[in-house]
Short mmCIF file of C-alpha atoms in Angstrom, two decimals:
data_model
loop_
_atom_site.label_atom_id
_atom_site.label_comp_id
_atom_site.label_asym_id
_atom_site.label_seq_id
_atom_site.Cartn_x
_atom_site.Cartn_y
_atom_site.Cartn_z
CA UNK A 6 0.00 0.00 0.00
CA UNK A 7 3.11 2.32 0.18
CA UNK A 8 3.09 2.72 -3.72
CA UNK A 9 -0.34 3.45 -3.58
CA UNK A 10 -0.07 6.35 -1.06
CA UNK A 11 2.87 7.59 -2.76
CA UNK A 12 1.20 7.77 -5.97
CA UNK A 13 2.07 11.33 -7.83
CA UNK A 14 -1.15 12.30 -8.40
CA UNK A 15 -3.09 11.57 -5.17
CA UNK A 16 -5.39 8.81 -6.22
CA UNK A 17 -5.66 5.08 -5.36
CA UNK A 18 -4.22 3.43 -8.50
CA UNK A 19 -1.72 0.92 -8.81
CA UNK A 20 -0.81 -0.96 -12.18
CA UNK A 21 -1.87 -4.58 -11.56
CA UNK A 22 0.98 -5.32 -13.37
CA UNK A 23 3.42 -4.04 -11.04
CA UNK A 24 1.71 -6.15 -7.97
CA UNK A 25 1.83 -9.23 -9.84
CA UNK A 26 5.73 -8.47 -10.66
CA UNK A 27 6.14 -6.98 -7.66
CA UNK A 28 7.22 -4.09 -8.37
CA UNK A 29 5.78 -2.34 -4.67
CA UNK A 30 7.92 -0.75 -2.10
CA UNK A 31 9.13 -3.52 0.18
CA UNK A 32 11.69 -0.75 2.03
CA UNK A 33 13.15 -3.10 5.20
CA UNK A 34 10.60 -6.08 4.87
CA UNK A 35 12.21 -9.66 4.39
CA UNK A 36 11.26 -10.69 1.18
CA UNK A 37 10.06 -14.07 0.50
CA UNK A 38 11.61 -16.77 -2.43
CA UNK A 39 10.13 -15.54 -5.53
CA UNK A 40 8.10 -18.41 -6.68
CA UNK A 41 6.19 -17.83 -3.08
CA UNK A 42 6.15 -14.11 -3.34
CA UNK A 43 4.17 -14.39 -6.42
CA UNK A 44 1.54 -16.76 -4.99
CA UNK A 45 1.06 -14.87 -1.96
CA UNK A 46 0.52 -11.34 -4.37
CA UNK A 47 -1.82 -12.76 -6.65
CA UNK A 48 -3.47 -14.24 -3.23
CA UNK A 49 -3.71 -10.28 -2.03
CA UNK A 50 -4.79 -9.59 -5.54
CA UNK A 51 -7.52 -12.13 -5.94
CA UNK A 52 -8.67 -10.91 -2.10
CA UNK A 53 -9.09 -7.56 -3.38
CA UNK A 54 -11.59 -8.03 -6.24
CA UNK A 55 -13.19 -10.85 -4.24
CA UNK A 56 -14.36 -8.35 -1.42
CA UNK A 57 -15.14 -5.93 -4.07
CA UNK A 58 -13.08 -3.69 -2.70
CA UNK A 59 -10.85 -1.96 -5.95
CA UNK A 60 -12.03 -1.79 -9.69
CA UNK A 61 -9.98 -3.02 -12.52
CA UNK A 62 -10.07 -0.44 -15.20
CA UNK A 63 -8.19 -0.20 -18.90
CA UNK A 64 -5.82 2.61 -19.25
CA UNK A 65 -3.19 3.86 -21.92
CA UNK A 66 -0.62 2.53 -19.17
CA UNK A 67 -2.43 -0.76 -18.53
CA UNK A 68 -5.22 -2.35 -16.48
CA UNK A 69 -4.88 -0.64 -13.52
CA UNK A 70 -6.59 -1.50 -9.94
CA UNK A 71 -8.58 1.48 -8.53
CA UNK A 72 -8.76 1.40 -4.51
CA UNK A 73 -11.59 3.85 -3.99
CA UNK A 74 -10.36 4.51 0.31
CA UNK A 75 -7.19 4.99 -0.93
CA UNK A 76 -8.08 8.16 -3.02
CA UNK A 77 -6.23 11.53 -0.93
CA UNK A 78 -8.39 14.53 -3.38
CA UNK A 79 -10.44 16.18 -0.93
CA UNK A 80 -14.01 16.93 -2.98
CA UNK A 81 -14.92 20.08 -3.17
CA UNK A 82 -18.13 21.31 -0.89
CA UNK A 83 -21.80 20.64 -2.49
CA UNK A 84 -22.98 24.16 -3.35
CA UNK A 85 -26.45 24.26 -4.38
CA UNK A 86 -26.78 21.53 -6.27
CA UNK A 87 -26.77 18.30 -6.18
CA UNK A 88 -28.67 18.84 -2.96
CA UNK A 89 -28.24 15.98 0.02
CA UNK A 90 -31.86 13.70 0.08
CA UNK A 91 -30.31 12.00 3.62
CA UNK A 92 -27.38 10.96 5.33
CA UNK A 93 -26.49 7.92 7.40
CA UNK A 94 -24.56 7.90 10.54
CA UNK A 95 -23.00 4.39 11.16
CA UNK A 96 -20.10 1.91 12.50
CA UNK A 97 -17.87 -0.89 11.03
CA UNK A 98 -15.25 -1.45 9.00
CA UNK A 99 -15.53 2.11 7.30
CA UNK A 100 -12.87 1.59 4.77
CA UNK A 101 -14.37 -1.56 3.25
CA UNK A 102 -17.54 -0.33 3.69
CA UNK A 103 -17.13 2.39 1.99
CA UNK A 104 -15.04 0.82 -1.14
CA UNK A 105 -17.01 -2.18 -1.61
CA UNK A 106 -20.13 0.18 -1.89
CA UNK A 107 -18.66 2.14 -5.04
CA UNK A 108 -17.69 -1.31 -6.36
CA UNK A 109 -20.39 -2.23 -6.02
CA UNK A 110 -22.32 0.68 -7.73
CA UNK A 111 -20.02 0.60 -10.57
CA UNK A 112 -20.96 -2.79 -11.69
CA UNK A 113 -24.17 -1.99 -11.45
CA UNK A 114 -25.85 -0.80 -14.95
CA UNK A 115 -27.85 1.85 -13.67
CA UNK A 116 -24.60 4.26 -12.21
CA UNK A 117 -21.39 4.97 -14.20
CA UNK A 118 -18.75 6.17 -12.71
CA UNK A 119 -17.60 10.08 -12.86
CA UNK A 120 -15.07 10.92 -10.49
CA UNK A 121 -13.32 9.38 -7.51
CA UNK A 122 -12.43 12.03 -4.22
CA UNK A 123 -11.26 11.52 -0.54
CA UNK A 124 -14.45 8.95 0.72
CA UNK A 125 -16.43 10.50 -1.97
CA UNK A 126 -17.72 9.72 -5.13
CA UNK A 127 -19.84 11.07 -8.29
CA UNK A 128 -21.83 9.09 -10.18
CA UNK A 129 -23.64 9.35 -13.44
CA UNK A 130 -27.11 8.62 -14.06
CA UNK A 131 -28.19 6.74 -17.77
CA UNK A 132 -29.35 10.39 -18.47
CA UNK A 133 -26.21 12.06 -17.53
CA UNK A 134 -27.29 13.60 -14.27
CA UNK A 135 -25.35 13.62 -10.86
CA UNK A 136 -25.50 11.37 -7.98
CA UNK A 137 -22.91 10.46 -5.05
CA UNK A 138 -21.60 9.62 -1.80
CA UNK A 139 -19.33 11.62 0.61
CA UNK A 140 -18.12 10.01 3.69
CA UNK A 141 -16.87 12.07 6.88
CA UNK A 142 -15.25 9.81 9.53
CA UNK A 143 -16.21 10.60 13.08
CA UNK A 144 -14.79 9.03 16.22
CA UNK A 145 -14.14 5.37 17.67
CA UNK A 146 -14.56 3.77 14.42
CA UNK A 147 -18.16 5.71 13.66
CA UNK A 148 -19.04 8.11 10.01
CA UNK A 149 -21.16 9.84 8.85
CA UNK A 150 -22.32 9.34 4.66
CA UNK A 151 -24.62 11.81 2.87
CA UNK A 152 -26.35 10.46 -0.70
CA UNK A 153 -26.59 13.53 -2.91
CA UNK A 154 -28.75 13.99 -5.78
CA UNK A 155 -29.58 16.32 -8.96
CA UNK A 156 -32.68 18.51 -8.24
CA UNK A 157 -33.81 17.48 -11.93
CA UNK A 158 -33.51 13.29 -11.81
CA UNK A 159 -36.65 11.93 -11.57
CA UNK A 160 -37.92 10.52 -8.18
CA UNK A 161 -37.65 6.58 -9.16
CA UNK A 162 -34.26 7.14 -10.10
CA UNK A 163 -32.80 9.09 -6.89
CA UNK A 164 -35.01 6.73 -4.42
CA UNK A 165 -33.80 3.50 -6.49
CA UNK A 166 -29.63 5.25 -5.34
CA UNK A 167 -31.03 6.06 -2.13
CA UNK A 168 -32.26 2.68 -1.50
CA UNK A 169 -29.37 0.92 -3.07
CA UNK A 170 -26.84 3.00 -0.37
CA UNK A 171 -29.50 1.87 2.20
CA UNK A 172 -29.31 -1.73 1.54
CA UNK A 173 -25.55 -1.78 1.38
CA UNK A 174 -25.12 0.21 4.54
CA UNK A 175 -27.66 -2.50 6.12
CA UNK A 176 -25.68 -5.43 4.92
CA UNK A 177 -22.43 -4.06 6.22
CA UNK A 178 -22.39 -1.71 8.76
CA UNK A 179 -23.69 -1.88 12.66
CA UNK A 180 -26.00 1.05 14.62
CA UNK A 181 -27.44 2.25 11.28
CA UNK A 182 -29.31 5.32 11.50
CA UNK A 183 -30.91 7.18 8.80
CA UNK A 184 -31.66 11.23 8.65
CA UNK A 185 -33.73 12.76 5.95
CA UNK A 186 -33.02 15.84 4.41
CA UNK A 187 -35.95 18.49 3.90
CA UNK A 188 -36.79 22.25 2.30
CA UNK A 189 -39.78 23.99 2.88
CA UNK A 190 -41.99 22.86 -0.20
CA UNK A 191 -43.53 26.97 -0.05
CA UNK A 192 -40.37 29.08 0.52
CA UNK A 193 -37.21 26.34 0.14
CA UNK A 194 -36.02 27.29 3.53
CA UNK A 195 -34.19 23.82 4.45
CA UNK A 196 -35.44 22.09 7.64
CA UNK A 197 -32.04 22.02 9.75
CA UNK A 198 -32.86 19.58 12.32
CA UNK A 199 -32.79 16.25 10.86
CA UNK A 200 -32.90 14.55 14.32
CA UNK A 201 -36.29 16.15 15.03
CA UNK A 202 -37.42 15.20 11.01
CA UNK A 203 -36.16 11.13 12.21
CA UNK A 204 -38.14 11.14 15.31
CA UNK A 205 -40.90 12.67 13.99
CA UNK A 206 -41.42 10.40 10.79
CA UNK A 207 -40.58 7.38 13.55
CA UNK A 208 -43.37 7.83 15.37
CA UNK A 209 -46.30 9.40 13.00
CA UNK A 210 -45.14 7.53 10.21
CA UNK A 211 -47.71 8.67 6.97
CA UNK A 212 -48.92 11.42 8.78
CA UNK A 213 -45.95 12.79 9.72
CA UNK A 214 -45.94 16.84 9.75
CA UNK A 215 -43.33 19.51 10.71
CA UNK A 216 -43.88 23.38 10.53
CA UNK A 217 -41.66 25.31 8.56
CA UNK A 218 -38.68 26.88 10.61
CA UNK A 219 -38.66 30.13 9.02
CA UNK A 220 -40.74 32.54 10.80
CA UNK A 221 -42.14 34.15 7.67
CA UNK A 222 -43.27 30.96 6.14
CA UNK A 223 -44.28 28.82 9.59
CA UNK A 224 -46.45 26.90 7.20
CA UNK A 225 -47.30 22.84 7.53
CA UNK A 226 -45.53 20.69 5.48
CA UNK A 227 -45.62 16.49 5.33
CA UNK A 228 -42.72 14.27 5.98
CA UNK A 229 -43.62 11.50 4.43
CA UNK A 230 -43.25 12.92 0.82
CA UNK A 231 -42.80 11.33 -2.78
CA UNK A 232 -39.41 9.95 -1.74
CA UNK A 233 -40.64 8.35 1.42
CA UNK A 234 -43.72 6.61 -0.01
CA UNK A 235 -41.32 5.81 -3.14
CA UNK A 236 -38.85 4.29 -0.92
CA UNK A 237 -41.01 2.01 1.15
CA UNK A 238 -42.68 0.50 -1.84
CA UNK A 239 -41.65 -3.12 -2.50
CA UNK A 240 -41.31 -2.39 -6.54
CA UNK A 241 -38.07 -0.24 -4.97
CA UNK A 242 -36.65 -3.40 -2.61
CA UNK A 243 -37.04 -5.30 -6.27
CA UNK A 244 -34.62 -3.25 -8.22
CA UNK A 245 -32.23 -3.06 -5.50
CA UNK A 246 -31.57 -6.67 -5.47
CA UNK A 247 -31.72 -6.56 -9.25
CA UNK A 248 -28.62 -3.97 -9.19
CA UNK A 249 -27.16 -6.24 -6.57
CA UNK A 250 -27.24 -9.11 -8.62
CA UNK A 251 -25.51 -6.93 -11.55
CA UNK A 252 -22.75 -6.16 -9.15
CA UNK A 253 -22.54 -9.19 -7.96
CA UNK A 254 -22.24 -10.84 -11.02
CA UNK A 255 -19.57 -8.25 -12.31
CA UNK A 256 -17.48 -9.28 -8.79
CA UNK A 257 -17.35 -13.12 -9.96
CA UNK A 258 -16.48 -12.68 -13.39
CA UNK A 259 -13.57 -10.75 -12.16
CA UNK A 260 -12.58 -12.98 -9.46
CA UNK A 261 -13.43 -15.90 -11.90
CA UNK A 262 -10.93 -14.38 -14.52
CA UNK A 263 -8.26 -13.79 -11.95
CA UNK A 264 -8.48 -17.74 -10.43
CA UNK A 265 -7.71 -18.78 -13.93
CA UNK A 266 -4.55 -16.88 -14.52
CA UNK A 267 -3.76 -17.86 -10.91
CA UNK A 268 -4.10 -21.40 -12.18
CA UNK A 269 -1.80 -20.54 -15.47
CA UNK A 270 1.30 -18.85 -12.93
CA UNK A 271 0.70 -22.59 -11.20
CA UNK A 272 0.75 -24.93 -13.55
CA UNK A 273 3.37 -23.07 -15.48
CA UNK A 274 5.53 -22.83 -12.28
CA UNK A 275 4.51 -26.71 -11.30
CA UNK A 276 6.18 -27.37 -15.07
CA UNK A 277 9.21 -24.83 -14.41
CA UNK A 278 8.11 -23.34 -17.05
CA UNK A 279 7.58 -18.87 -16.86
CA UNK A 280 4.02 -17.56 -17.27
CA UNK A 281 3.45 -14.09 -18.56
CA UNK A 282 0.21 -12.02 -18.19
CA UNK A 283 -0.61 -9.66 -20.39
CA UNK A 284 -2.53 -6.27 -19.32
CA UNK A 285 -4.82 -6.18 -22.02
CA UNK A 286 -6.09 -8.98 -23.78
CA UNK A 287 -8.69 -7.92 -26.28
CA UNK A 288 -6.79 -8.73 -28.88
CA UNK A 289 -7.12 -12.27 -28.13
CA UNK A 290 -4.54 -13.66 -26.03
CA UNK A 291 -4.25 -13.45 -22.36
CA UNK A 292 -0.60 -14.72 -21.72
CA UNK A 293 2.21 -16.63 -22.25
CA UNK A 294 4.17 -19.62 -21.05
CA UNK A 295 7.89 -18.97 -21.83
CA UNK A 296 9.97 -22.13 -22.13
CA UNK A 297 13.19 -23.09 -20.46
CA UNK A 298 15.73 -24.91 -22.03
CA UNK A 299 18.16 -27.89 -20.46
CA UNK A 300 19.95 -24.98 -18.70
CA UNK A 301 16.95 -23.81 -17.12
CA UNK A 302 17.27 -20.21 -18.67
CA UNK A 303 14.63 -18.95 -20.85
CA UNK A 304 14.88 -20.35 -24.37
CA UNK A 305 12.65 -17.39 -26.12
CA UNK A 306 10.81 -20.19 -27.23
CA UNK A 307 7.02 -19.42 -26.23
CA UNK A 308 3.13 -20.43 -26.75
CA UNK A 309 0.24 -18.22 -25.98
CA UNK A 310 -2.94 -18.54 -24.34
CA UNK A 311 -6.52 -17.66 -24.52
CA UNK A 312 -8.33 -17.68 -20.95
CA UNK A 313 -11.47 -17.66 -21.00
CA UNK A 314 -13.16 -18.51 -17.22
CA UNK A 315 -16.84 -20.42 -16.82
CA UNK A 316 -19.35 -22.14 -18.37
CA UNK A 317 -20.99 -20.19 -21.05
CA UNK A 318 -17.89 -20.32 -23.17
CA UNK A 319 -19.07 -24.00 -24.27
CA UNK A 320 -22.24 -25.49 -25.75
CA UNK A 321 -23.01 -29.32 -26.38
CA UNK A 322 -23.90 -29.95 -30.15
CA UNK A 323 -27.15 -31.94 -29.82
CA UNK A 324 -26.39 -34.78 -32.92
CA UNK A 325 -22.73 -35.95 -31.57
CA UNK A 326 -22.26 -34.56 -27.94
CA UNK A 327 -19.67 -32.46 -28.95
CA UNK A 328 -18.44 -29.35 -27.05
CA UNK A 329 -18.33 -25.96 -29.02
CA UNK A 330 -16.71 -22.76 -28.73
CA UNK A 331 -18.46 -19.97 -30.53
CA UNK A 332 -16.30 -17.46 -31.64
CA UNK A 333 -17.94 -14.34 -30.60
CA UNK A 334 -15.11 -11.88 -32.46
CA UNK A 335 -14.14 -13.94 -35.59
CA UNK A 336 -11.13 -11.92 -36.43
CA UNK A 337 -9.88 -14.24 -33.43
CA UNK A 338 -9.39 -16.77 -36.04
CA UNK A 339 -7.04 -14.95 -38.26
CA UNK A 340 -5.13 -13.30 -35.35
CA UNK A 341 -4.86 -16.38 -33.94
CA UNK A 342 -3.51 -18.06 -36.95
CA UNK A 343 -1.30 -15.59 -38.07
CA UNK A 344 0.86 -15.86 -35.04
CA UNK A 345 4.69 -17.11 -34.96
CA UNK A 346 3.49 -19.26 -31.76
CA UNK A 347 0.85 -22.04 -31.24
CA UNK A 348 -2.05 -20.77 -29.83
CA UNK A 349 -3.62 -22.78 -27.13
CA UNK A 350 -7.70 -22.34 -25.75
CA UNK A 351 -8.13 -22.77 -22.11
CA UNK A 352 -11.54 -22.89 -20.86
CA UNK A 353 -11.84 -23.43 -17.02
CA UNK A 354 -15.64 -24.64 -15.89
CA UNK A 355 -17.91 -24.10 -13.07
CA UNK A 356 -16.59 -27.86 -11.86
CA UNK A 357 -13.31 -26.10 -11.24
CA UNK A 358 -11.73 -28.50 -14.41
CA UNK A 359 -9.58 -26.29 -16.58
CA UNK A 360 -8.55 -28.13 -19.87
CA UNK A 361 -7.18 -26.98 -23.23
CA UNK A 362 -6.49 -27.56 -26.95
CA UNK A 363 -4.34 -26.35 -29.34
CA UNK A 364 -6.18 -24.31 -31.50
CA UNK A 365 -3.42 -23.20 -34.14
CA UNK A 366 -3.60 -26.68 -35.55
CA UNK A 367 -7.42 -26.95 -35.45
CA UNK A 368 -7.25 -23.65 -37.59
CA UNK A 369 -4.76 -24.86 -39.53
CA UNK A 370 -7.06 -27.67 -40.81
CA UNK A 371 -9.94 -26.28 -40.91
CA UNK A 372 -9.67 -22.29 -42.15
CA UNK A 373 -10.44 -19.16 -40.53
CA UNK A 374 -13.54 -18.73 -42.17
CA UNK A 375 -15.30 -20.17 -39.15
CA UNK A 376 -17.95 -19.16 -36.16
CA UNK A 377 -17.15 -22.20 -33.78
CA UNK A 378 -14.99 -24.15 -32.93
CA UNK A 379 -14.95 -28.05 -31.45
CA UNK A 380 -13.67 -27.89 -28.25
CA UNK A 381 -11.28 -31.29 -28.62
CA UNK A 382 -9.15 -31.03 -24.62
CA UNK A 383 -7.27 -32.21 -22.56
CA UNK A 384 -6.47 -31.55 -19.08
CA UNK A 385 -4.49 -28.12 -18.62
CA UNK A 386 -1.87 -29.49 -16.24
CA UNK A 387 2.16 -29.29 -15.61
CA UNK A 388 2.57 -33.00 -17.66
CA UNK A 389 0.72 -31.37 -20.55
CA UNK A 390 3.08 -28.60 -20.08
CA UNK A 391 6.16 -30.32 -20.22
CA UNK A 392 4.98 -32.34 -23.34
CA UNK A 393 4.40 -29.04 -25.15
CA UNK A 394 7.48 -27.67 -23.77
CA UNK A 395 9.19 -30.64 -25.71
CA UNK A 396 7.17 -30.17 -29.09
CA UNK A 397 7.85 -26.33 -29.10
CA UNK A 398 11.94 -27.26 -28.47
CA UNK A 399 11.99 -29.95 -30.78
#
């Protein structure tokens, strides 16, 4: 985490390339053999986007992991607008808490993303309009969080935020209380005792009333407005775990993606071979297993891999049984073909089995003027490895 506080520019990024090569700031610490080191990094990694805790983004650098708590940018003060709809007070684990929340909103396809602060963040509504968080930590492991919201997004939208921060703030944190924020519906004069507003919507519930503070005004106005009818409806509670699921699902692809490569560095290693990730793999390979020759020192002699992490990778043909690929971006083929390596598909399944195929020979016989492709495998393992390693020598 040293690198990460050091960073230049103030904000919780780290290349996940330079944790995985650990490339950190170790200063005094005893270092472990290197073979070890690596496990226990991609362990820490692998922990990380498990919890939902960082974000793993594409930049012109490399895929870089965002730790939202670890942001130092102090966000300027809300003026006007957005205005705050309620605020939380709470206790817990406020750093996770507070991370895994915008991890969680950014999987979810409802929020985007706009800018990261000091235990705050803005998010984008489909429409383009502002909503966020800010955080303020209080004493003996207690903070406060305020939801803010544009005065023009529509009521569904701000309650279905509100009641997404609610859940979350439920699920993880302990003494949860929650204070609604009110103006004066006839002269905007903002109702400045949100302890009073909590008590009073407590215990008169529907019919819940407060005067207006401002002498001039001193009219009646209810409590239990749009946004609190909105946000005990059940049709809210729905999308909420619909978003969750979203996020959720977003989480285990990630951590499903990273278990695989885990399982590349191990086999590799288990075969003395070298594994290689690469940062950006839309092209159409993930990595690389590097192969040593009798001297044990890299030969330069190589094969690449495709990852690819869970079930819906591979269909069963119904008239032979057979296991298909579908080649979802077809220029795959050619890319695939056209390089000086073999090329070699490995598909790990929900069963935890990971198994492979060579499929620079398949394309070799058959073309790249193809959609699928017959998943023919074997078991991905250090033999297989060492076999390979043998062919690509020979």
């Amino acid at each position: 985490m040293r690198k990460i506080r050091k960073h230049p520019d103030d904000i919780g990024c780290i290349l996940e390339e330079d944790i995985l090569n650990a490339n950190l700031d170790f200063q005094n610490m005893d270092r472990l053999p290197p073979f070890e080191e690596a496990m226990v990094l991609r362990a820490m990694h692998q922990t990380f986007v498990d919890h939902g805790i960082c974000l793993r983004e594409e930049t012109d650098e490399g895929r870089q992991l965002v730790l939202p708590s670890y942001f130092k940018r102090e966000r300027p003060e809300l003026e006007g607008h957005p205005a705050v709809i309620v605020s939380y007070h709470f206790a817990g684990g406020l750093d996770e808490i507070y991370a895994s929340l915008i991890v969680r909103l950014h999987y979810t396809t409802a929020f985007d993303n706009d800018r990261l602060w000091k235990f705050a963040a803005d998010f984008k509504t489909q429409a383009g309009k502002q909503v966020g968080v800010k955080m303020d930590k209080k004493r003996e492991g207690r903070a406060e969080l305020i939801v803010y919201c544009h005065h023009e997004i529509p009521a569904d939208t701000k309650v279905t935020f509100i009641k997404y921060v609610h859940e979350h703030l439920l699920r993880k944190g302990k003494e949860v209380r929650r204070y609604r924020h009110y103006v004066c519906p006839h002269c905007g004069h903002p109702v400045r005792d949100s302890e009073l507003t909590r008590e009073i919507l407590e215990d008169e519930g529907r019919q819940a009333q407060i005067r207006c503070q401002r002498r001039k005004c001193d009219k009646l106005f209810n409590l239990w407005d749009l946004i609190e009818k909105k946000f005990a409806a059940e049709e809210f509670q729905q999308r909420v775990r619909v978003l969750e699921a979203q996020a959720q699902a977003g989480i285990d692809s990630e951590s499903k993606e990273l278990i695989l490569v885990g399982h590349a560095y191990a086999i590799a290693g288990e075969a003395g071979q070298i594994y290689r990730q690469y940062t950006n793999s839309d092209h159409g390979i993930d990595g690389e297993i590097e192969f040593k020759d009798n001297t044990g020192k890299a030969s330069g002699n190589r094969l690449y891999l495709q990852l690819k992490s869970g079930d819906s990778y591979l269909t069963t043909r119904k008239r032979d049984g057979a296991e298909i690929f579908r080649l979802k971006k077809q220029r795959w083929a050619q890319y695939w073909l056209n390089q000086p390596c073999l090329v070699m598909l490995v598909i790990r399944t929900s069963d935890g089995t990971t198994r492979w195929m060579n499929v620079t020979d398949y394309l070799e016989e058959h073309g790249t003027a193809i959609r699928q492709i017959v998943f023919k495998s074997e078991p991905f393992t250090a033999l297989k490895v060492a076999r390979m390693r043998d062919r690509v020598l020979e």
